[in-house]
PDB file of C-alpha atoms and ligand atoms in Angstrom:
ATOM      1  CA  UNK A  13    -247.117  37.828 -48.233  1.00 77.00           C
ATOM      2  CA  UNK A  14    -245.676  41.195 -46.843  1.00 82.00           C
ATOM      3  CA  UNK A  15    -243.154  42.543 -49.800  1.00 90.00           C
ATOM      4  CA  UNK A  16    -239.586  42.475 -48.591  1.00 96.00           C
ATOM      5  CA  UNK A  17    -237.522  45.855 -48.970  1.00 98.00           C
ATOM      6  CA  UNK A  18    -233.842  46.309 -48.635  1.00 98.00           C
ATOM      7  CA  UNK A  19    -232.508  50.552 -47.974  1.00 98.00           C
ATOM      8  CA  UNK A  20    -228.956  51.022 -48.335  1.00 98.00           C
ATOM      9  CA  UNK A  21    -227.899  54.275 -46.823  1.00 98.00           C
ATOM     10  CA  UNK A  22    -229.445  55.882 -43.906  1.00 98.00           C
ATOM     11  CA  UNK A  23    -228.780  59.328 -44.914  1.00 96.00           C
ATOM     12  CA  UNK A  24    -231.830  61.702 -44.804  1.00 95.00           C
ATOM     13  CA  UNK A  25    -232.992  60.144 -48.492  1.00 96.00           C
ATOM     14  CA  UNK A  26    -232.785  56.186 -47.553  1.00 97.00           C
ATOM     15  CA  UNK A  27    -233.749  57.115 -44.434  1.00 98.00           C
ATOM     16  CA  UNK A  28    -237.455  58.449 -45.071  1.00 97.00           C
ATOM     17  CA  UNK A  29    -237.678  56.036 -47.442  1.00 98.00           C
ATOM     18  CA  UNK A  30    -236.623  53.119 -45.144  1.00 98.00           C
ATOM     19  CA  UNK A  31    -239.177  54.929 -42.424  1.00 98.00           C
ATOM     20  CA  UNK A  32    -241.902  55.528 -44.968  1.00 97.00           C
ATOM     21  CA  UNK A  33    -241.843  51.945 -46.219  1.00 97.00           C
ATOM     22  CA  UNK A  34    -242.269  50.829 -42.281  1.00 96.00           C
ATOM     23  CA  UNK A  35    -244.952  52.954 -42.050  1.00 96.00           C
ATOM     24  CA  UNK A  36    -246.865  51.296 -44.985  1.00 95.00           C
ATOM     25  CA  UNK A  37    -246.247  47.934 -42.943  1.00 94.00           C
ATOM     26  CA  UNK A  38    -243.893  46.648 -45.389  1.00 96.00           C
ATOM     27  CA  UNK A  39    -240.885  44.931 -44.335  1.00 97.00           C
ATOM     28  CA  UNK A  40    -237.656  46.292 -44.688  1.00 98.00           C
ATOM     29  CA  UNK A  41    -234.022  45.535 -43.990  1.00 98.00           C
ATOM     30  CA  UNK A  42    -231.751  48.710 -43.005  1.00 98.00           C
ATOM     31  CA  UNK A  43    -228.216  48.808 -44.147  1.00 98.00           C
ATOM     32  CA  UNK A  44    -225.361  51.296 -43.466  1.00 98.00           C
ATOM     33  CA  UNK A  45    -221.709  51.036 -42.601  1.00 98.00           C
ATOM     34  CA  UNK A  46    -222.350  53.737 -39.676  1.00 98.00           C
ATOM     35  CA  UNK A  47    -222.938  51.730 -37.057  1.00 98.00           C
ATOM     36  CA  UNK A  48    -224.647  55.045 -35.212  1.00 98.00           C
ATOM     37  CA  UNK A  49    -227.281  55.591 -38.304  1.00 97.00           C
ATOM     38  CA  UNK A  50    -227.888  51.672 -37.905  1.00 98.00           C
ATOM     39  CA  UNK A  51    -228.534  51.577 -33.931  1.00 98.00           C
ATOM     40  CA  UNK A  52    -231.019  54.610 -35.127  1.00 97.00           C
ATOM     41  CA  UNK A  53    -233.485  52.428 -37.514  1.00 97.00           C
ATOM     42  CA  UNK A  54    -233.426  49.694 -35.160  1.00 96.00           C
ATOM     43  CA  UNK A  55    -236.665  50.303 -34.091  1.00 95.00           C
ATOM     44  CA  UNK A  56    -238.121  51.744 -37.165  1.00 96.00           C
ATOM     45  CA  UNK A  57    -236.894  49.047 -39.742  1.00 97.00           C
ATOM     46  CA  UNK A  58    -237.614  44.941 -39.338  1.00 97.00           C
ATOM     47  CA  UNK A  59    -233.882  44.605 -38.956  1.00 97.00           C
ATOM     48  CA  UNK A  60    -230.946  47.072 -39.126  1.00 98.00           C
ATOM     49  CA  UNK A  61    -227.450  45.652 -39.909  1.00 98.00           C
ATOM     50  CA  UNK A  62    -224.164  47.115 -39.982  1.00 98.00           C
ATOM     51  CA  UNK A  63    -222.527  45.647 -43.250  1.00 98.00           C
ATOM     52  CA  UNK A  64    -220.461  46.837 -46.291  1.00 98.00           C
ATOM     53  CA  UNK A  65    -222.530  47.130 -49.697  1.00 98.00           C
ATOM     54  CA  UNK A  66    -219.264  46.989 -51.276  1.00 97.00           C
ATOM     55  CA  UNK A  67    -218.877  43.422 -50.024  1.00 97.00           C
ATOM     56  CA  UNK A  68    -219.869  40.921 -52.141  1.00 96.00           C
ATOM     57  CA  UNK A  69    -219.847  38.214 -49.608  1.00 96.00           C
ATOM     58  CA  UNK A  70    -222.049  40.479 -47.590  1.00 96.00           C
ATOM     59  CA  UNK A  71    -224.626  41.204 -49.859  1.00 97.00           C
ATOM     60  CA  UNK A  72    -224.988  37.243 -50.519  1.00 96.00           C
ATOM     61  CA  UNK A  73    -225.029  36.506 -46.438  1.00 97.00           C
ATOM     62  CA  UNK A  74    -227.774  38.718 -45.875  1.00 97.00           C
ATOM     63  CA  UNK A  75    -229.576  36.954 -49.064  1.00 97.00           C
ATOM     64  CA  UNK A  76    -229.694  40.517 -50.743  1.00 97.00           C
ATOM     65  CA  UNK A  77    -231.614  38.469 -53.972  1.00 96.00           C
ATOM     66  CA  UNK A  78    -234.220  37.502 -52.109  1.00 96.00           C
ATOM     67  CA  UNK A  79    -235.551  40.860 -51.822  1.00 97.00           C
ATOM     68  CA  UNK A  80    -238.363  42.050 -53.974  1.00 97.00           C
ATOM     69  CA  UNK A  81    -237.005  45.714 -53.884  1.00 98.00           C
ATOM     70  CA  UNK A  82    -233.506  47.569 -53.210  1.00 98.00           C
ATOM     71  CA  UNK A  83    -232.569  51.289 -52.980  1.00 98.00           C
ATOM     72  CA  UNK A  84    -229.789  52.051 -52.894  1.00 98.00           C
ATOM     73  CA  UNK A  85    -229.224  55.339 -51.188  1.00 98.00           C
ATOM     74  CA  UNK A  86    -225.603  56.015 -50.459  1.00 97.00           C
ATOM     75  CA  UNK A  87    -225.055  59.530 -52.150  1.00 82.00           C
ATOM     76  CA  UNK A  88    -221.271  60.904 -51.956  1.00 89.00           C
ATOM     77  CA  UNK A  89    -219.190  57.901 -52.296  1.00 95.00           C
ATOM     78  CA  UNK A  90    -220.389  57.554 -56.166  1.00 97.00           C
ATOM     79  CA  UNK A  91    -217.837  54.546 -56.365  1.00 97.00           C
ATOM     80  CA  UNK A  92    -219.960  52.811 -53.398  1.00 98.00           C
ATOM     81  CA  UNK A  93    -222.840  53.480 -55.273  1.00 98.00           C
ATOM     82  CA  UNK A  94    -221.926  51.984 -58.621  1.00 98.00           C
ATOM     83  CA  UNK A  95    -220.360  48.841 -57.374  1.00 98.00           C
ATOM     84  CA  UNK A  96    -222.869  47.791 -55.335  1.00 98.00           C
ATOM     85  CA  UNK A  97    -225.971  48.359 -57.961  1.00 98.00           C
ATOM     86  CA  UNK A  98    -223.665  46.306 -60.428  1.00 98.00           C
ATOM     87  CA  UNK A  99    -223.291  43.718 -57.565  1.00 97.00           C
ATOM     88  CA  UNK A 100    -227.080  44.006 -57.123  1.00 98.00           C
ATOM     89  CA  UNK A 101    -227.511  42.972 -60.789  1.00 98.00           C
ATOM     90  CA  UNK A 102    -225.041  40.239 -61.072  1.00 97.00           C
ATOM     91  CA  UNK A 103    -226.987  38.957 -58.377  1.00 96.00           C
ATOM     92  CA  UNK A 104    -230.438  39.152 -60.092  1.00 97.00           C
ATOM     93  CA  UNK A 105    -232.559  41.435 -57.625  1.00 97.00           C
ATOM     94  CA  UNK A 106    -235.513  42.015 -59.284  1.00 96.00           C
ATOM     95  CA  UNK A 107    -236.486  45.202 -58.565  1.00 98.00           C
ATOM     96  CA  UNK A 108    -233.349  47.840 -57.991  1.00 98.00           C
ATOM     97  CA  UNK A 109    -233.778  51.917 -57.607  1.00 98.00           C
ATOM     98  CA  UNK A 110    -230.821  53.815 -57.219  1.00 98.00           C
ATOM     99  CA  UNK A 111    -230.574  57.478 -56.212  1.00 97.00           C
ATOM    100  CA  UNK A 112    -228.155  59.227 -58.513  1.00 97.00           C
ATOM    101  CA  UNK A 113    -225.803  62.295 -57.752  1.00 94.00           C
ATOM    102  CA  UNK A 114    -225.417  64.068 -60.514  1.00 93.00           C
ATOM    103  CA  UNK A 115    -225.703  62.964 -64.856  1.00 93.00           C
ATOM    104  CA  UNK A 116    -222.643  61.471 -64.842  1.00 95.00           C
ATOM    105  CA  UNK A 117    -223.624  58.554 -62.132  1.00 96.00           C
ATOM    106  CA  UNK A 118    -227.328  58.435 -63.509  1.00 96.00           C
ATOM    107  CA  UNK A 119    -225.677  57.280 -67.159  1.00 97.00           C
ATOM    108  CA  UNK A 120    -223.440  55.126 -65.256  1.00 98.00           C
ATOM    109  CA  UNK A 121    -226.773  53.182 -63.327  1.00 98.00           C
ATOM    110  CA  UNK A 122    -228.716  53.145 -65.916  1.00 98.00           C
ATOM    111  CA  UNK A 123    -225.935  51.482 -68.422  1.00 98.00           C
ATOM    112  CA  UNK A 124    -225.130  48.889 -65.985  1.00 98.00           C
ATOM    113  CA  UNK A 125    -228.413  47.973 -65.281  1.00 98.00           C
ATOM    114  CA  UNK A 126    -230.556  50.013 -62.639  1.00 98.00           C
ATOM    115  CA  UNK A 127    -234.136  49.515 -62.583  1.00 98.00           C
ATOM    116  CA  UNK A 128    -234.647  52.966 -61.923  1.00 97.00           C
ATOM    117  CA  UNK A 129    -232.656  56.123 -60.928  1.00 97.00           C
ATOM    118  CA  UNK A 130    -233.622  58.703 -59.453  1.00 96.00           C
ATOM    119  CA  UNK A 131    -232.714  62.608 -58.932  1.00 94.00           C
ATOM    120  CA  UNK A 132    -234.259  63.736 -55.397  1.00 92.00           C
ATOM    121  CA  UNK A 133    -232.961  67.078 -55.554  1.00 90.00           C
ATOM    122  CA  UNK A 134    -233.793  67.714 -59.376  1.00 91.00           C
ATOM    123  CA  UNK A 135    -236.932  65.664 -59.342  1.00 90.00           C
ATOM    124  CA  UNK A 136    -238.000  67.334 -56.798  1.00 92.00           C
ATOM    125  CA  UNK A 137    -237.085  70.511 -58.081  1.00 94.00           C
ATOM    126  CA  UNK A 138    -239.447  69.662 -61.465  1.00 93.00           C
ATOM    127  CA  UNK A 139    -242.448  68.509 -59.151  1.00 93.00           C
ATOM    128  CA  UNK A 140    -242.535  72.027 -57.524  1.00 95.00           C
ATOM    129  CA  UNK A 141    -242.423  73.776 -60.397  1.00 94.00           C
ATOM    130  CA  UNK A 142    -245.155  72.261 -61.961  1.00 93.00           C
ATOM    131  CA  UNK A 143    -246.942  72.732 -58.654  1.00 92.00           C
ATOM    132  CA  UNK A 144    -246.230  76.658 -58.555  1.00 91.00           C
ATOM    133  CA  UNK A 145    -247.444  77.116 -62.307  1.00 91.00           C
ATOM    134  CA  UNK A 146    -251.127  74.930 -62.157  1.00 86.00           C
ATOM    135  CA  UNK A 147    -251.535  76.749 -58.504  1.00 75.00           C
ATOM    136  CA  UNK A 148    -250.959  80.090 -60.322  1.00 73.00           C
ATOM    137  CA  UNK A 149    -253.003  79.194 -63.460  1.00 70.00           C
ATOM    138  CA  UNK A 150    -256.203  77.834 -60.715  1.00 66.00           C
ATOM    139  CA  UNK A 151    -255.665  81.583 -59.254  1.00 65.00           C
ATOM    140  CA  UNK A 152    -256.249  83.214 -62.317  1.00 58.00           C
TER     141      UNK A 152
HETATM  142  P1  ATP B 214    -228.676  62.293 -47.834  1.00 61.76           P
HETATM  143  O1  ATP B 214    -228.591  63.527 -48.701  1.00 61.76           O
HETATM  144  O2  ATP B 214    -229.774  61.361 -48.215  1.00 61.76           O
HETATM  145  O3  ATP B 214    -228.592  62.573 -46.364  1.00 61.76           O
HETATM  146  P2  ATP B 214    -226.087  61.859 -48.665  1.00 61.76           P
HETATM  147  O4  ATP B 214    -226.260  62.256 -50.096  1.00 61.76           O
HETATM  148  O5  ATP B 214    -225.412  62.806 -47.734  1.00 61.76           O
HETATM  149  O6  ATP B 214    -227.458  61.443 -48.098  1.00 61.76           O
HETATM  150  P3  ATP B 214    -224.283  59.946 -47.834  1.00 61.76           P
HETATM  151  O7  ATP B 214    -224.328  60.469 -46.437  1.00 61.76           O
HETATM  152  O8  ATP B 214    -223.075  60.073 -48.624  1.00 61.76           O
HETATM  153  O9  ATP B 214    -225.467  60.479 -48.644  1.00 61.76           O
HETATM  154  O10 ATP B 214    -224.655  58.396 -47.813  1.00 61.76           O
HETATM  155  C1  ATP B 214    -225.826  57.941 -47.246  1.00 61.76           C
HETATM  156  C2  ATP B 214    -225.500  56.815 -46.290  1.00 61.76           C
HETATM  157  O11 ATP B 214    -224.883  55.740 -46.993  1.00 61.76           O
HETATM  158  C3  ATP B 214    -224.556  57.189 -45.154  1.00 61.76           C
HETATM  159  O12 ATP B 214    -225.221  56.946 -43.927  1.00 61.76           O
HETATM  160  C4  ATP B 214    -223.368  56.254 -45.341  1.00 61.76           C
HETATM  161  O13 ATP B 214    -222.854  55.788 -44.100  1.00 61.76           O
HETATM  162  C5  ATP B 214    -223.984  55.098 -46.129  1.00 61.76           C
HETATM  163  N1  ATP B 214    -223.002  54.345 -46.909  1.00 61.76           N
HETATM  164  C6  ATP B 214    -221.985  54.845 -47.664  1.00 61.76           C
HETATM  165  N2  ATP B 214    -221.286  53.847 -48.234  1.00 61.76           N
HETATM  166  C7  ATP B 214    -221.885  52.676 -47.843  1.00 61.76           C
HETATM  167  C8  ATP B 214    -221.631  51.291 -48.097  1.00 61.76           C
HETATM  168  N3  ATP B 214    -220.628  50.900 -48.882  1.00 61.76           N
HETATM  169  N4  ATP B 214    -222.453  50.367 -47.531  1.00 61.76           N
HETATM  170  C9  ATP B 214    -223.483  50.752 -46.745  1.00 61.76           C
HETATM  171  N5  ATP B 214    -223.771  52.042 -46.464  1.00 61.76           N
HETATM  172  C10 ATP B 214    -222.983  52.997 -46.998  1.00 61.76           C
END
């Protein structure tokens, strides 16, 4: 059986990720509260919805612990971010990766229970450097 996926935030981060994961032929549920960014991964995602991750109610209607994997990708609104991870918990997902904005909200997910955080910006940051220093050690 296909694995099931669940992207909260279609910013530019939840976004690849939500189209990446298509591409793989998983399947994957789109969620944002901008009904614009939604109407965008219609046709990329297996369904798109328009729905609060704030909303507890929500997240149980659209059967958010059924789902082998969530990200949760909503970046500025840290408060968003925290409360709906912690909902994600409470409801037992089994697999939860949260993208964190700065320390602060990393030590925040990862005390209340994230499966794994991650740092796009810095991680990516890391991954490059590594990259520049065994390209320039090859050269020599
Ligand atoms: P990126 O850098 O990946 O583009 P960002 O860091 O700018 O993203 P935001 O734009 O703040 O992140 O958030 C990503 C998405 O999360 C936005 O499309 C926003 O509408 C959505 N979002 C914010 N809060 C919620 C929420 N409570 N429920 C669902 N989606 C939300």
């Amino acid at each position: 059986m296909k694995k099931q996926f669940a992207v909260i935030g279609l910013g530019r981060f939840g976004g690849s990720i939500c189209e990446s994961l298509s591409k793989q032929g998983m399947e994957v549920l789109a969620i944002d509260t901008n009904e614009d960014k939604v109407n965008r991964f219609a046709n990329v995602a297996t369904h798109a919805v328009v729905a609060d991750s704030t909303d507890e109610n929500t997240l149980k209607s659209l059967g958010i612990r059924n789902f082998d994997h969530v990200i949760v990708a909503i970046g500025d609104n840290i408060q968003s971010s925290i409360l709906t991870t912690l909902m994600l918990v409470e409801q037992g997902v089994k697999h939860i990766t949260v993208k964190a904005q700065n320390d602060y909200h990393e030590k925040v997910l990862n005390k209340i229970g994230a499966h794994k955080v991650v740092h796009p910006e810095r991680d990516m940051g890391v991954r490059i450097a590594h990259n520049i220093v065994s390209k320039n050690v090859l050269d020599y």
